[in-house]
PDB file of C-alpha atoms in Angstrom:
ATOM      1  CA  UNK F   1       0.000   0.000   0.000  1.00 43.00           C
ATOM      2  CA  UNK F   2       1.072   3.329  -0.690  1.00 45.00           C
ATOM      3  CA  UNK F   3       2.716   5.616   1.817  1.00 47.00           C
ATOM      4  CA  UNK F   4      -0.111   9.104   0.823  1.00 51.00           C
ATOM      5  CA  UNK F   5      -3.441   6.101   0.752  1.00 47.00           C
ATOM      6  CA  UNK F   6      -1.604   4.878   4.505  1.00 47.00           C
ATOM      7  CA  UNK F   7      -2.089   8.298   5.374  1.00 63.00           C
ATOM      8  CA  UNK F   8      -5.451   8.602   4.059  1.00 79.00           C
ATOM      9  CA  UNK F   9      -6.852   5.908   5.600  1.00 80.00           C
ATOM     10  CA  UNK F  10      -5.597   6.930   9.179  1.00 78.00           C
ATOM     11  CA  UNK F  11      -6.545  10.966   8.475  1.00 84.00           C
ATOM     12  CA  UNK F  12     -10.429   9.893   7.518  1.00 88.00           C
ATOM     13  CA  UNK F  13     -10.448   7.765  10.921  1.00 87.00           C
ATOM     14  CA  UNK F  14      -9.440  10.423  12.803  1.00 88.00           C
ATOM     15  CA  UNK F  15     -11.662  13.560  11.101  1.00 93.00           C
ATOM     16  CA  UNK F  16     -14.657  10.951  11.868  1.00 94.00           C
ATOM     17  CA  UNK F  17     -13.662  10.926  15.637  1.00 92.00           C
ATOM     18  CA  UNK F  18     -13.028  14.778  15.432  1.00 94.00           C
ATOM     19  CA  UNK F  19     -16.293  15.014  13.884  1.00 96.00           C
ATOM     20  CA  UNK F  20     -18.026  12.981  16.205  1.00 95.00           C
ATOM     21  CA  UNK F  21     -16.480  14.970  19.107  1.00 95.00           C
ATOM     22  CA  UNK F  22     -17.413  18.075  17.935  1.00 96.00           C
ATOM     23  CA  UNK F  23     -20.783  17.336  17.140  1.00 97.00           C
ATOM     24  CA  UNK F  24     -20.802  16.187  20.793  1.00 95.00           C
ATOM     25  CA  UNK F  25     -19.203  18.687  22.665  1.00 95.00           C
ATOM     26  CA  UNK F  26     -21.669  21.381  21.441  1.00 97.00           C
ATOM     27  CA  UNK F  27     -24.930  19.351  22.638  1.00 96.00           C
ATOM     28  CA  UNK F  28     -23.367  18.189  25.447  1.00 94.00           C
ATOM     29  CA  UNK F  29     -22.726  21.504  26.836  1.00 95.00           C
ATOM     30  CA  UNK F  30     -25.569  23.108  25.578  1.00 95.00           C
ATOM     31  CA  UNK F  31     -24.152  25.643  22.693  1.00 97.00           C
ATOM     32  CA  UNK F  32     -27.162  24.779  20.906  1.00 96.00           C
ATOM     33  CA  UNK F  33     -30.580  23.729  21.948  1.00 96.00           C
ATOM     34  CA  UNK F  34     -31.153  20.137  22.387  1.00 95.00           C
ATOM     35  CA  UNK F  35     -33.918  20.229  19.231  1.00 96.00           C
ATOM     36  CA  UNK F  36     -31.442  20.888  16.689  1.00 97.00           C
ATOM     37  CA  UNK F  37     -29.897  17.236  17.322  1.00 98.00           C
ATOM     38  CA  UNK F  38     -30.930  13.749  16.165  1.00 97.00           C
ATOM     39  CA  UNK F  39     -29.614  10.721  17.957  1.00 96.00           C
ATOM     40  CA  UNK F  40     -27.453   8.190  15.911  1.00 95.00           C
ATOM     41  CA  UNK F  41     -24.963   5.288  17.225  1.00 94.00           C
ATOM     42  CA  UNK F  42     -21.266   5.728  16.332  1.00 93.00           C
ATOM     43  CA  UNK F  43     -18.794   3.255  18.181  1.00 92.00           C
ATOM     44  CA  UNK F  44     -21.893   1.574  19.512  1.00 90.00           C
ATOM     45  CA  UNK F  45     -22.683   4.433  21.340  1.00 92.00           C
ATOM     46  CA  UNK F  46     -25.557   6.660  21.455  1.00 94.00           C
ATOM     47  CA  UNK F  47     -24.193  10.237  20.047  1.00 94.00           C
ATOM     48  CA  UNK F  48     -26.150  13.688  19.067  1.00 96.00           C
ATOM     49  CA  UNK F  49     -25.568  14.999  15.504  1.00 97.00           C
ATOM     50  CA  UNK F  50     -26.993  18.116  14.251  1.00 97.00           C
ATOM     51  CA  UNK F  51     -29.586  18.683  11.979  1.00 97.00           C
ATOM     52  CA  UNK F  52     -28.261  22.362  11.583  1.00 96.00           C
ATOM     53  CA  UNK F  53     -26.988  22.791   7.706  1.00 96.00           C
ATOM     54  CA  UNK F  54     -24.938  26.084   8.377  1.00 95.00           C
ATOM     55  CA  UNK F  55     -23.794  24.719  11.805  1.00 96.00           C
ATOM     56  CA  UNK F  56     -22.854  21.464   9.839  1.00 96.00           C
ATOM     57  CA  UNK F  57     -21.085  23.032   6.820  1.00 94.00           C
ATOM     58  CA  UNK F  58     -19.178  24.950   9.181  1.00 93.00           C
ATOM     59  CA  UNK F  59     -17.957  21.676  10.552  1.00 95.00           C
ATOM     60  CA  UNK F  60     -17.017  20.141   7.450  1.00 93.00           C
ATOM     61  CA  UNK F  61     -15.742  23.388   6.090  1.00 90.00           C
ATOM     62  CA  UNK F  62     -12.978  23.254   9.612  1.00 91.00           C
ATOM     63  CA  UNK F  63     -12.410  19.465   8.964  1.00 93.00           C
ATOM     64  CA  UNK F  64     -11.829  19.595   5.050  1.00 89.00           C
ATOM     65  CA  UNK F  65      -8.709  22.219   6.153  1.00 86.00           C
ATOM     66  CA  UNK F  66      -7.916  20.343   9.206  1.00 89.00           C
ATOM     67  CA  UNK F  67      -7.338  17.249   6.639  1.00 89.00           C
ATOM     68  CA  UNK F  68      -4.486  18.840   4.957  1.00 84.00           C
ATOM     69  CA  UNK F  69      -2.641  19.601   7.976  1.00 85.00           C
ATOM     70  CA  UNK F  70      -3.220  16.098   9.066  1.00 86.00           C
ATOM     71  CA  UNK F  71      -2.165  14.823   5.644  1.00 84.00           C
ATOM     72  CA  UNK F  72       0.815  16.149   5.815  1.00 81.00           C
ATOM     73  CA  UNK F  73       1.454  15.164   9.513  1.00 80.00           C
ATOM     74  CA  UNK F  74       1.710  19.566  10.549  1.00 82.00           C
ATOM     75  CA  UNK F  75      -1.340  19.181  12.981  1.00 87.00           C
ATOM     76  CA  UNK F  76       0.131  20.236  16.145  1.00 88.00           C
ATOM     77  CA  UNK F  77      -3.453  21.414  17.792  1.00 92.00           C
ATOM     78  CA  UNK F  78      -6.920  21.039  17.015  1.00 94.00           C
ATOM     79  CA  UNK F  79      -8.895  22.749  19.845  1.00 94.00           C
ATOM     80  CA  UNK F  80     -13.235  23.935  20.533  1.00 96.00           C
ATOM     81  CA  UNK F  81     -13.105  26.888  22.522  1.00 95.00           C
ATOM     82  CA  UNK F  82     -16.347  27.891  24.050  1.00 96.00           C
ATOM     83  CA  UNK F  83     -16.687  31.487  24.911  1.00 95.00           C
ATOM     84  CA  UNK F  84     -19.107  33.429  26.646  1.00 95.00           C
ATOM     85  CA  UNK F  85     -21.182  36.649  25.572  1.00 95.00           C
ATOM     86  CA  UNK F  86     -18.287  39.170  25.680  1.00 95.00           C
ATOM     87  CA  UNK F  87     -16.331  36.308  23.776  1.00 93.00           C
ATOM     88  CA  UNK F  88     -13.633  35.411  27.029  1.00 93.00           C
ATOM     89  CA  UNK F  89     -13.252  31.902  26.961  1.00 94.00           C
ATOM     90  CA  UNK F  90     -14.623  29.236  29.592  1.00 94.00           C
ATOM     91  CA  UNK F  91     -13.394  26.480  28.442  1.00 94.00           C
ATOM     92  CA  UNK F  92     -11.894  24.595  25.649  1.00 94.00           C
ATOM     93  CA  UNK F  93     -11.574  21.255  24.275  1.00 95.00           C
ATOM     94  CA  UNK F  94      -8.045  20.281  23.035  1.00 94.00           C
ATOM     95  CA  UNK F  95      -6.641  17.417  21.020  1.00 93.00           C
ATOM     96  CA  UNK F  96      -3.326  17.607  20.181  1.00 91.00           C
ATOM     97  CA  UNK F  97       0.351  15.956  20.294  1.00 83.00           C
ATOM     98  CA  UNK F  98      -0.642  14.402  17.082  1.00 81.00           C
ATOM     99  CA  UNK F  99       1.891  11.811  15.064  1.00 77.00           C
ATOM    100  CA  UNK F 100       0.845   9.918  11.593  1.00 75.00           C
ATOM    101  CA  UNK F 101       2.566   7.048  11.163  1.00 68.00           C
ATOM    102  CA  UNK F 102       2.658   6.566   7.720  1.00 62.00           C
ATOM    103  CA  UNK F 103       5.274   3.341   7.915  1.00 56.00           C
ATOM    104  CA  UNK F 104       2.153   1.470   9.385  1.00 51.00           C
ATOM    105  CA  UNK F 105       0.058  -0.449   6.855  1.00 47.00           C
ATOM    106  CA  UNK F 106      -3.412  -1.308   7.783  1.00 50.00           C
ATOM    107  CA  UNK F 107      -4.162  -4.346   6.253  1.00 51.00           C
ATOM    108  CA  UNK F 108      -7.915  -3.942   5.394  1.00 49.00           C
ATOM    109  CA  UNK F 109      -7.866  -7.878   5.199  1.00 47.00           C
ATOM    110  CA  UNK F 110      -7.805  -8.024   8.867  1.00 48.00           C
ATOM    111  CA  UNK F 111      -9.842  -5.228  10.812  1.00 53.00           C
ATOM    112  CA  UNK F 112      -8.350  -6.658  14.513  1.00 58.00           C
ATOM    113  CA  UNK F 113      -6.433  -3.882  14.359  1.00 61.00           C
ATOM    114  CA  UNK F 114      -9.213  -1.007  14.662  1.00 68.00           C
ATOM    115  CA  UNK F 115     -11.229  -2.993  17.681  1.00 74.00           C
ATOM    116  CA  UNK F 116      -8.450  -1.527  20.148  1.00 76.00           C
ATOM    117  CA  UNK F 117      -8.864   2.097  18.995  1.00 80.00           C
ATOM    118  CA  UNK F 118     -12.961   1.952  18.417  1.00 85.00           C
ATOM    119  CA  UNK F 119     -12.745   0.767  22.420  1.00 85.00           C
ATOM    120  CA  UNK F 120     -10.952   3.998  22.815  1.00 85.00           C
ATOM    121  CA  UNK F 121     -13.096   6.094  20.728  1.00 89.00           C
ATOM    122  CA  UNK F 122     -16.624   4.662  22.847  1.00 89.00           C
ATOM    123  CA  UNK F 123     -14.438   5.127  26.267  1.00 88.00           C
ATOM    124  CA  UNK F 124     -14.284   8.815  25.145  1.00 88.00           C
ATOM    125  CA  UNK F 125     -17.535   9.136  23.650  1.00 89.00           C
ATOM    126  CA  UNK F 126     -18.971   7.751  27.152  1.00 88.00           C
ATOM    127  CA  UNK F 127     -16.777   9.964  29.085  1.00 87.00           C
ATOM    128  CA  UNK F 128     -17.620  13.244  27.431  1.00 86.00           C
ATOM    129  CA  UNK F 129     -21.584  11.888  27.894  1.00 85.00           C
ATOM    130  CA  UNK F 130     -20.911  12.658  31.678  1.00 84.00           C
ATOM    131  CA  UNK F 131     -18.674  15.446  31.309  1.00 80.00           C
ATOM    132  CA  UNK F 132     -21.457  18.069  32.062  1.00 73.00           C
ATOM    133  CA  UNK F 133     -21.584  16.944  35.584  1.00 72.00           C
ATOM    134  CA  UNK F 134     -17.942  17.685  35.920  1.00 78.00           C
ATOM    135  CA  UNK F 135     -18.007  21.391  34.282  1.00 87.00           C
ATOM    136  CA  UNK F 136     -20.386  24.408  35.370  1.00 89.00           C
ATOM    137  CA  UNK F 137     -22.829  24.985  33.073  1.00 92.00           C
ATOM    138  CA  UNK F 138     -21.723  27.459  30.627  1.00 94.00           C
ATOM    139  CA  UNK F 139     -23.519  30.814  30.158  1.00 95.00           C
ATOM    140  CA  UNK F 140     -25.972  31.979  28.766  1.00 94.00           C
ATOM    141  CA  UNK F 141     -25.875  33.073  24.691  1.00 95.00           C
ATOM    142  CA  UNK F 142     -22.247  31.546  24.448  1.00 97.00           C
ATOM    143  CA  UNK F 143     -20.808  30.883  21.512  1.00 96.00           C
ATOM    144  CA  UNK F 144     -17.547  28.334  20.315  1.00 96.00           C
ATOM    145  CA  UNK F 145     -15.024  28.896  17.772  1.00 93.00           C
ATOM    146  CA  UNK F 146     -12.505  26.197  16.422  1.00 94.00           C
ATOM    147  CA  UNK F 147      -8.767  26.768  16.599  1.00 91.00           C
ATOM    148  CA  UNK F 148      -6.039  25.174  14.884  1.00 89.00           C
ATOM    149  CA  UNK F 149      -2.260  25.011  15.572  1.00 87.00           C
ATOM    150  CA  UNK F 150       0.045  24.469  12.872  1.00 83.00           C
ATOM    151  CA  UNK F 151       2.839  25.899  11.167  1.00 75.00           C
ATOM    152  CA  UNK F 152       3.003  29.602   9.416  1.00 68.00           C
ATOM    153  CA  UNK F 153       4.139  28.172   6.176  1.00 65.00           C
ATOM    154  CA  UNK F 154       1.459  25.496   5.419  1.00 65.00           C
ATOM    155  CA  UNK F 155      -1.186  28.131   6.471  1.00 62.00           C
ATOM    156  CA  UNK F 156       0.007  30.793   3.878  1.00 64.00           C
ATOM    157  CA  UNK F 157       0.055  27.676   1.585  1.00 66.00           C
ATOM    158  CA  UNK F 158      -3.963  27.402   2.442  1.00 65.00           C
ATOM    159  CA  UNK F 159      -4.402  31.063   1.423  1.00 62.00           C
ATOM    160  CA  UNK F 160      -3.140  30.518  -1.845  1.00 66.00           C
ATOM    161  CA  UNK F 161      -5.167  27.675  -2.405  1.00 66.00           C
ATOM    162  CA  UNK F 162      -8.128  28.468  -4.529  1.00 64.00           C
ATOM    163  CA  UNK F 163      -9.835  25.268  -2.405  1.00 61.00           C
ATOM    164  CA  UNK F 164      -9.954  27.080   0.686  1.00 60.00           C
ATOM    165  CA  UNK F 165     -10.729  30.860  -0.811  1.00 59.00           C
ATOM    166  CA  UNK F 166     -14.927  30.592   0.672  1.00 59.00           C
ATOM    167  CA  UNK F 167     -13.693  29.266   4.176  1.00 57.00           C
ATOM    168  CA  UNK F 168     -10.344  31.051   4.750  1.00 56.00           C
ATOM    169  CA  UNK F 169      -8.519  30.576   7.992  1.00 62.00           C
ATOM    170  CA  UNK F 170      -7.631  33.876  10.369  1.00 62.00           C
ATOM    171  CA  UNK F 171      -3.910  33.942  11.872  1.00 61.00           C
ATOM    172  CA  UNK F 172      -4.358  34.282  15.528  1.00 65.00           C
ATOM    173  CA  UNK F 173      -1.313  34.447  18.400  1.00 59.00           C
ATOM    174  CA  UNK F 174      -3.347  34.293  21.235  1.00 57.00           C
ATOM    175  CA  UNK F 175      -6.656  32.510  21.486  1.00 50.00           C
ATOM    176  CA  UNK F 176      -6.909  35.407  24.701  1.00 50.00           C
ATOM    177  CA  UNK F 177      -5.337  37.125  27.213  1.00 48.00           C
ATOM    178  CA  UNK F 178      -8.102  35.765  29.839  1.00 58.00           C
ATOM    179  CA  UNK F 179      -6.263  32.202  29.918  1.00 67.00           C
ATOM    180  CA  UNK F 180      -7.298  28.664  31.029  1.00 72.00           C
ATOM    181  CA  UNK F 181      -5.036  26.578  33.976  1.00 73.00           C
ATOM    182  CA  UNK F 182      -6.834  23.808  35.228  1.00 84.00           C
ATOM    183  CA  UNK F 183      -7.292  20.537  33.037  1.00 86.00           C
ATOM    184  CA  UNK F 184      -8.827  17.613  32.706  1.00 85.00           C
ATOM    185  CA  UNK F 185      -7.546  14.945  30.790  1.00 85.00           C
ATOM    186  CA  UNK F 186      -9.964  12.540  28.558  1.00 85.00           C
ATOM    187  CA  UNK F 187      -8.074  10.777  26.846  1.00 81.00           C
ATOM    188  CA  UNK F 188      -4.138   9.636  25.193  1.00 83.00           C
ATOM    189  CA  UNK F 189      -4.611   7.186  22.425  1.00 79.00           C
ATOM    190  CA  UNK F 190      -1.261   5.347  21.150  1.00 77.00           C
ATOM    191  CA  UNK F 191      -1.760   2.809  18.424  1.00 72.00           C
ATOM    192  CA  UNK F 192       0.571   1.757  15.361  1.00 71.00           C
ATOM    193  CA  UNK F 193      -0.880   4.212  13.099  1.00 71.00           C
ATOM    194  CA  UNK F 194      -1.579   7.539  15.210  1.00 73.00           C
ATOM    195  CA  UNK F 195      -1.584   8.820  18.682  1.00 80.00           C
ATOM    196  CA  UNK F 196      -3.031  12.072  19.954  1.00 85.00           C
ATOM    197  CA  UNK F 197      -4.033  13.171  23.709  1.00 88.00           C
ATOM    198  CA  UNK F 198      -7.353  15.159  24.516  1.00 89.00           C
ATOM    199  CA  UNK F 199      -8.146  17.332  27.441  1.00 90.00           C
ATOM    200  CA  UNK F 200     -10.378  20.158  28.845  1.00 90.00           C
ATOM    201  CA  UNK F 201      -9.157  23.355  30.139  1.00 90.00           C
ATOM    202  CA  UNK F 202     -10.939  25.097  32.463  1.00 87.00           C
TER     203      UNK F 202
END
């Protein structure tokens, strides 16, 4: 198998986890009503999708980008930063430390090797469930915004790319001055083909 359909293969996993988790995170602490969600089962677990198109092709629009970085293994930090009505953050979501391992074939003969990491996925996915008895609820009319870390030169590469010209990405130092200290962690996957660690800051 070839080294870029290795990579492939191991990217669309993980932007159907981020995707997932996203998807989650907003219901779960209530960015959005509850009535713009429909329940489906992912990692035979119950999960809440929305039913929001511009909500949803904002999504997709964040994880089409977020593939490139991942495709070329220059993730360094995908994180959901929920903010409140004067826009100072209250918490955020954060997956990063990512590594591709594109030496790694995945035999698609033999599927043992994705039971380990869909275990992982439903340990998360059941651990975020409960999540909102850990954090104070957030306040009222708060919003989220998604951040990325990567490097400078592949993101002046995505503002050259005609792809990317209707969703283009804004160059940020600082999320905010107001910062975040205390976290939580959810979860640090290491397989043969990726590893990442999530956490909430609070």
């Amino acid at each position: 198998m070839e080294t870029d359909t290795i990579n492939k293969c191991s990217v669309e996993i993980l932007l159907e986890f981020f995707e997932v988790c996203i998807h989650s995170i907003l219901y779960i602490r209530k960015v959005y009503p509850p009535s713009i969600f429909t329940l489906k089962k992912k990692y035979n677990v119950p999960v809440h999708i929305s039913l929001y198109p511009d909500l949803n092709l904002y999504i997709s629009s964040v994880l089409k980008s977020v593939k490139t970085f991942l495709m070329t293994n220059k993730l360094q930090q995908l994180s959901l930063c929920i903010l409140d009505s004067s826009l100072k953050p209250v918490e955020k979501f954060v997956f990063n430390n990512f590594n591709i391992n594109s030496s790694s074939i995945m035999n698609h003969s033999d599927m043992s090797h994705l039971l380990p990491l869909e275990e992982s996925f439903r340990a998360f996915c059941l651990k975020l469930s409960t999540s909102d008895y850990i954090l104070k609820p957030i306040p009222d009319n708060s919003s989220f915004k998604i951040y990325v870390k990567t490097e400078g030169s592949i993101l002046a590469n995505m503002y050259e790319d005609p792809t990317f010209e209707a969703f283009p990405w804004i160059a940020e130092n600082k999320i905010s001055e107001n910062e975040l200290h205390e976290i939580s962690p959810l979860l640090s996957l290491h397989t043969p083909n990726f590893q990442f660690e999530t956490y909430v800051e609070i």
